[in-house]
Coordinates of C-alpha atoms in Angstrom, one line a residue:
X1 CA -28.1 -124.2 77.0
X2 CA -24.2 -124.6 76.0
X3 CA -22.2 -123.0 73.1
X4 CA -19.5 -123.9 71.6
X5 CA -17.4 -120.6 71.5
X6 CA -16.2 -120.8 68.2
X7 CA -20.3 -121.1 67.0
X8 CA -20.9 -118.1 68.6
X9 CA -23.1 -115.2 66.5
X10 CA -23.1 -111.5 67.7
X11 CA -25.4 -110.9 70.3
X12 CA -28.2 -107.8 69.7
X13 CA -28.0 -105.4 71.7
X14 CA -31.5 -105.4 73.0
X15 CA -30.6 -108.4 75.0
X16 CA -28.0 -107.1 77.2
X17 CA -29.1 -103.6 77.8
X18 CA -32.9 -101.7 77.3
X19 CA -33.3 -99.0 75.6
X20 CA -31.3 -95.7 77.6
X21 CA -34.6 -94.0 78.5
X22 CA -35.6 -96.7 80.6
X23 CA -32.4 -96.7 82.1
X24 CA -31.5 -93.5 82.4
X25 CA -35.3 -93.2 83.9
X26 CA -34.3 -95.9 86.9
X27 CA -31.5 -94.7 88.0
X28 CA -32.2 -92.9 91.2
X29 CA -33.5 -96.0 92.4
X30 CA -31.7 -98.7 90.0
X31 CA -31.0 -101.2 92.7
X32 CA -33.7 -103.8 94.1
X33 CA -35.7 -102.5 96.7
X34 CA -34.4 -103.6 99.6
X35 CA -31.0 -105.1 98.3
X36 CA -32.0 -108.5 96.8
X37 CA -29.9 -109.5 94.3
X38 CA -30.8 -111.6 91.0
X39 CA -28.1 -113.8 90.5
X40 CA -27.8 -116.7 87.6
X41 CA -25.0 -119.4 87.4
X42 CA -22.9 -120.9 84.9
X43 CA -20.4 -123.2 84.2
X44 CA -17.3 -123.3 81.4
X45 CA -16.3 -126.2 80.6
X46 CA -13.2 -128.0 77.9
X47 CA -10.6 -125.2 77.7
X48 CA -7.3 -126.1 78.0
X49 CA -4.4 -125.2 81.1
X50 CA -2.8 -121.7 80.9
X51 CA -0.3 -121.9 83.4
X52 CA -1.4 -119.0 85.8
X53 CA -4.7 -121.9 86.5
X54 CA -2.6 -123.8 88.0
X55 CA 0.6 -123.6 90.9
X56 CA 3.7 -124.7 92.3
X57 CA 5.3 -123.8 95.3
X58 CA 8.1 -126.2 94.3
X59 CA 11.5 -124.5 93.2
X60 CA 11.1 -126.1 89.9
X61 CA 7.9 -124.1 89.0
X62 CA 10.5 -120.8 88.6
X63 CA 11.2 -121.3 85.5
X64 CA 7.8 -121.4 84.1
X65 CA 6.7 -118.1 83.2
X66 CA 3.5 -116.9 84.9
X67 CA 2.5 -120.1 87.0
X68 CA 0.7 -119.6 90.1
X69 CA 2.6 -119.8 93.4
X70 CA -0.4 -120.7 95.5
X71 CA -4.1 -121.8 95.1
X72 CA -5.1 -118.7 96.0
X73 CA -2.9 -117.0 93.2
X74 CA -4.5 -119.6 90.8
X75 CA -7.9 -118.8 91.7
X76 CA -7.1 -115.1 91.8
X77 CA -5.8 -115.6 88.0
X78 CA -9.7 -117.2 87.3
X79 CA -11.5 -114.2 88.7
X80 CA -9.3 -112.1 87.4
X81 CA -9.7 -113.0 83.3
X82 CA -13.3 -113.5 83.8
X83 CA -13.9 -110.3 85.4
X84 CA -12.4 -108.6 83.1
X85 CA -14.6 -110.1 80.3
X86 CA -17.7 -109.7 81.4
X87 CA -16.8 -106.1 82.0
X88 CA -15.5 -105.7 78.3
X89 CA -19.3 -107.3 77.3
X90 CA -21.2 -105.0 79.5
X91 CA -19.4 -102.3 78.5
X92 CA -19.4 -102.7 74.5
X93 CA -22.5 -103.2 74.5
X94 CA -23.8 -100.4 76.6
X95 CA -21.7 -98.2 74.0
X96 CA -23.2 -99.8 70.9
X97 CA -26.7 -99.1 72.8
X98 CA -25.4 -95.6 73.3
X99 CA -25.4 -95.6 76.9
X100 CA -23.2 -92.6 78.5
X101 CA -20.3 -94.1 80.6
X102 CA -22.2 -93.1 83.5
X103 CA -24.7 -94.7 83.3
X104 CA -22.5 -98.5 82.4
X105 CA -20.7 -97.6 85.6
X106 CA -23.5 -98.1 87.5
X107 CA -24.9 -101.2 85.8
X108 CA -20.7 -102.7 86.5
X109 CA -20.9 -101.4 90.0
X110 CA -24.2 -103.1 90.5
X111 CA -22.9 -106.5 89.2
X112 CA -20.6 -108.7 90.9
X113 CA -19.3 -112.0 90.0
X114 CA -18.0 -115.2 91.8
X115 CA -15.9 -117.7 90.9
X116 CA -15.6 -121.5 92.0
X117 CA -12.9 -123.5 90.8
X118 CA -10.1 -125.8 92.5
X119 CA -6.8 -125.7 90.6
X120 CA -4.4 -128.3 89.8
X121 CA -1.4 -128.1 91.9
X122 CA 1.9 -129.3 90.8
X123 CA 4.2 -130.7 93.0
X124 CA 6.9 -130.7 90.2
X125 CA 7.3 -129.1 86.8
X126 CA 9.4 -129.8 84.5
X127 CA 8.9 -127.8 81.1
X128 CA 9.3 -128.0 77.5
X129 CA 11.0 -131.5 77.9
X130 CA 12.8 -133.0 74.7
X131 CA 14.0 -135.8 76.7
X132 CA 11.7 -139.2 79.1
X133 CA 10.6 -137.4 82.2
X134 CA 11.5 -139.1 85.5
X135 CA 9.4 -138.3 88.4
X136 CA 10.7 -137.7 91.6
X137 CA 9.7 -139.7 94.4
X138 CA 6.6 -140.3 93.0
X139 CA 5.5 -136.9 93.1
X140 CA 2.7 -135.4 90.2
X141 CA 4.8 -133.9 87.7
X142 CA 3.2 -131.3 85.6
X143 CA 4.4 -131.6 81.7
X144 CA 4.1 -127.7 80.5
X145 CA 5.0 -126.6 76.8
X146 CA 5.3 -122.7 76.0
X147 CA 2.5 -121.9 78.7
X148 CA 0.2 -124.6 78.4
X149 CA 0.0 -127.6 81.2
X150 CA -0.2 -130.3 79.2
X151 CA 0.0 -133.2 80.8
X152 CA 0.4 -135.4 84.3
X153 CA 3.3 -138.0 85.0
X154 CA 3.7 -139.9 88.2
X155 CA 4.4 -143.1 86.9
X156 CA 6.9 -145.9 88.3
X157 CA 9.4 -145.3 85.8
X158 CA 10.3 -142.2 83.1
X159 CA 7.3 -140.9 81.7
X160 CA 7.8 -141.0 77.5
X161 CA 6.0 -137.7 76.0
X162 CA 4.1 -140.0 73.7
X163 CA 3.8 -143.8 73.8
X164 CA 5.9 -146.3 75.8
X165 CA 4.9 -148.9 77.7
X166 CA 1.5 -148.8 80.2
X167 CA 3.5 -147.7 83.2
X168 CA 5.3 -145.3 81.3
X169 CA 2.8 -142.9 79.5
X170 CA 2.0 -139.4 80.6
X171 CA -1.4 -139.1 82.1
X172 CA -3.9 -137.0 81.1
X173 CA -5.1 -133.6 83.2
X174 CA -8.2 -134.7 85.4
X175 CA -10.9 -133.0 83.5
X176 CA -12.3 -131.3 86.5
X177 CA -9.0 -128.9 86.2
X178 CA -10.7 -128.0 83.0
X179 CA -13.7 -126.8 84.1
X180 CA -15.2 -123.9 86.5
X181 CA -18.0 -122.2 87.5
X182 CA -19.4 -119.3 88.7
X183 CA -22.4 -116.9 89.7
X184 CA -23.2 -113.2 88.1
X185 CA -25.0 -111.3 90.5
X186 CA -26.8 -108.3 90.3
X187 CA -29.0 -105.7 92.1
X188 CA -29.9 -103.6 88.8
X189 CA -33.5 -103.5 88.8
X190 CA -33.5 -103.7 85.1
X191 CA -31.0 -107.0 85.1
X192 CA -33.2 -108.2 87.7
X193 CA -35.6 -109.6 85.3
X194 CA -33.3 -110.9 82.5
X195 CA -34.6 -114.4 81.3
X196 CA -32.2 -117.1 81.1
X197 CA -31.6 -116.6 77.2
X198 CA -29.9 -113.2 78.0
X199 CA -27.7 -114.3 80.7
X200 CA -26.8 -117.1 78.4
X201 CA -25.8 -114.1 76.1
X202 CA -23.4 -112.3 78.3
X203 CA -22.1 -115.7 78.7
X204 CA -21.8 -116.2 75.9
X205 CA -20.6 -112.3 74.4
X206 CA -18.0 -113.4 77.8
X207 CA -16.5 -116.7 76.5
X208 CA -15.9 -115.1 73.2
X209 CA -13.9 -112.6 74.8
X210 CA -12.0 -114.8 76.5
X211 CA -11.3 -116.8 73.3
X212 CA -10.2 -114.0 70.9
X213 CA -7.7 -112.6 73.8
X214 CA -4.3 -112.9 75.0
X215 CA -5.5 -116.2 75.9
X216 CA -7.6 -117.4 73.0
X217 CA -5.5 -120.8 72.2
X218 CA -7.1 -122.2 75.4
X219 CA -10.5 -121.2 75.0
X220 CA -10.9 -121.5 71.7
X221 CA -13.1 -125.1 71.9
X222 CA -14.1 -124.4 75.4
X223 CA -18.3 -124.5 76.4
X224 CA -20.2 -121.9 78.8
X225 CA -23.5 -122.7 80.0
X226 CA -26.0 -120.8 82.3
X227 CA -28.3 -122.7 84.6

């Protein structure tokens, strides 16, 4: 099931959290007996590049407010803003359920989440041009306006920001840079049997998040989708 985050309706409430007896009554034991863990996957899909997804060790990258220095950094960055969504779901939710903080403590602490996602590297930057950009020894060149990667150029000759001739044109971002996936885990024994529909909610209730924040222009028309 995909969404398009700008489709998105509010989600109930009964679909992320039952009612607080039930809770409240499980939480002595509230994990899975034995540890298992109930995990489901998902995958967003068609945002755009802010520039802490991707990094540069190169000099020219320090000008470039907020780019990664390292892959690790990048996919630290990832975790980081996703994280912190799913968090801001959980706990809004548990709130409008009228769950005492407690108690959403314990369902946060009993979640975890995992991130996969390879980030684009760029071996030179060169932002907000107004002029041709000329790669350098045929190194990738990352294009970035404001704080948005835009674009790729590696070709023979300078690299017009629109238009030019076929050796000449800036390249497109490889769309797997646009795309990542990841795993919510859980021991809650509650969460534990969640059908797909409700993870796809917190997805969901997660990707909105994401697009009405600090970094909304680049999720705005992005896609999540649980599997």
């Amino acid at each position: 099931m995909a969404t398009s985050l700008v489709n998105m309706a509010n989600v109930p409430v009964h679909l992320f959290l039952n009612p607080l007896h039930t809770l409240t009554a499980v939480l002595g034991c509230g994990t899975l007996p034995g540890g298992p863990i109930s995990s489901r996957t998902f995958t967003a899909t068609g945002f755009s590049l802010p520039t802490g997804m991707v990094y540069s060790e190169s000099g020219t990258a320090a000008d470039v407010a907020g780019m990664s220095r390292s892959a690790d950094g990048a996919g630290a960055f990832v975790m980081r803003i996703v994280l912190k969504a799913v968090y801001d779901v959980l706990e809004q939710q548990g709130r409008a359920a009228g769950l005492p903080d407690f108690i959403i403590r314990t369902i946060l602490n009993q979640l975890s989440v995992n991130i996969t996602y390879t980030p684009l590297e760029c071996e030179r930057v060169v932002a907000n041009p107004t002029t041709p950009v000329r790669p350098e020894r045929m190194k990738p060149t990352c294009v970035v306006f404001g704080n948005t990667v835009t674009a790729l150029c590696n070709a023979n000759g300078r690299c017009m920001l629109s238009g030019g001739a076929p050796d000449m044109i800036l390249k497109a971002i490889p769309s797997q840079y646009h795309s990542f996936s990841g795993t919510l885990s859980s021991s809650n024994i509650i969460m534990a049997n969640w059908s797909r529909d409700m993870w796809q909610s917190v997805v969901n209730k997660e990707a909105r998040v994401l697009a009405s924040g600090p970094l909304g222009s680049h999720f705005y028309s992005a896609v999540a989708t649980t599997s």
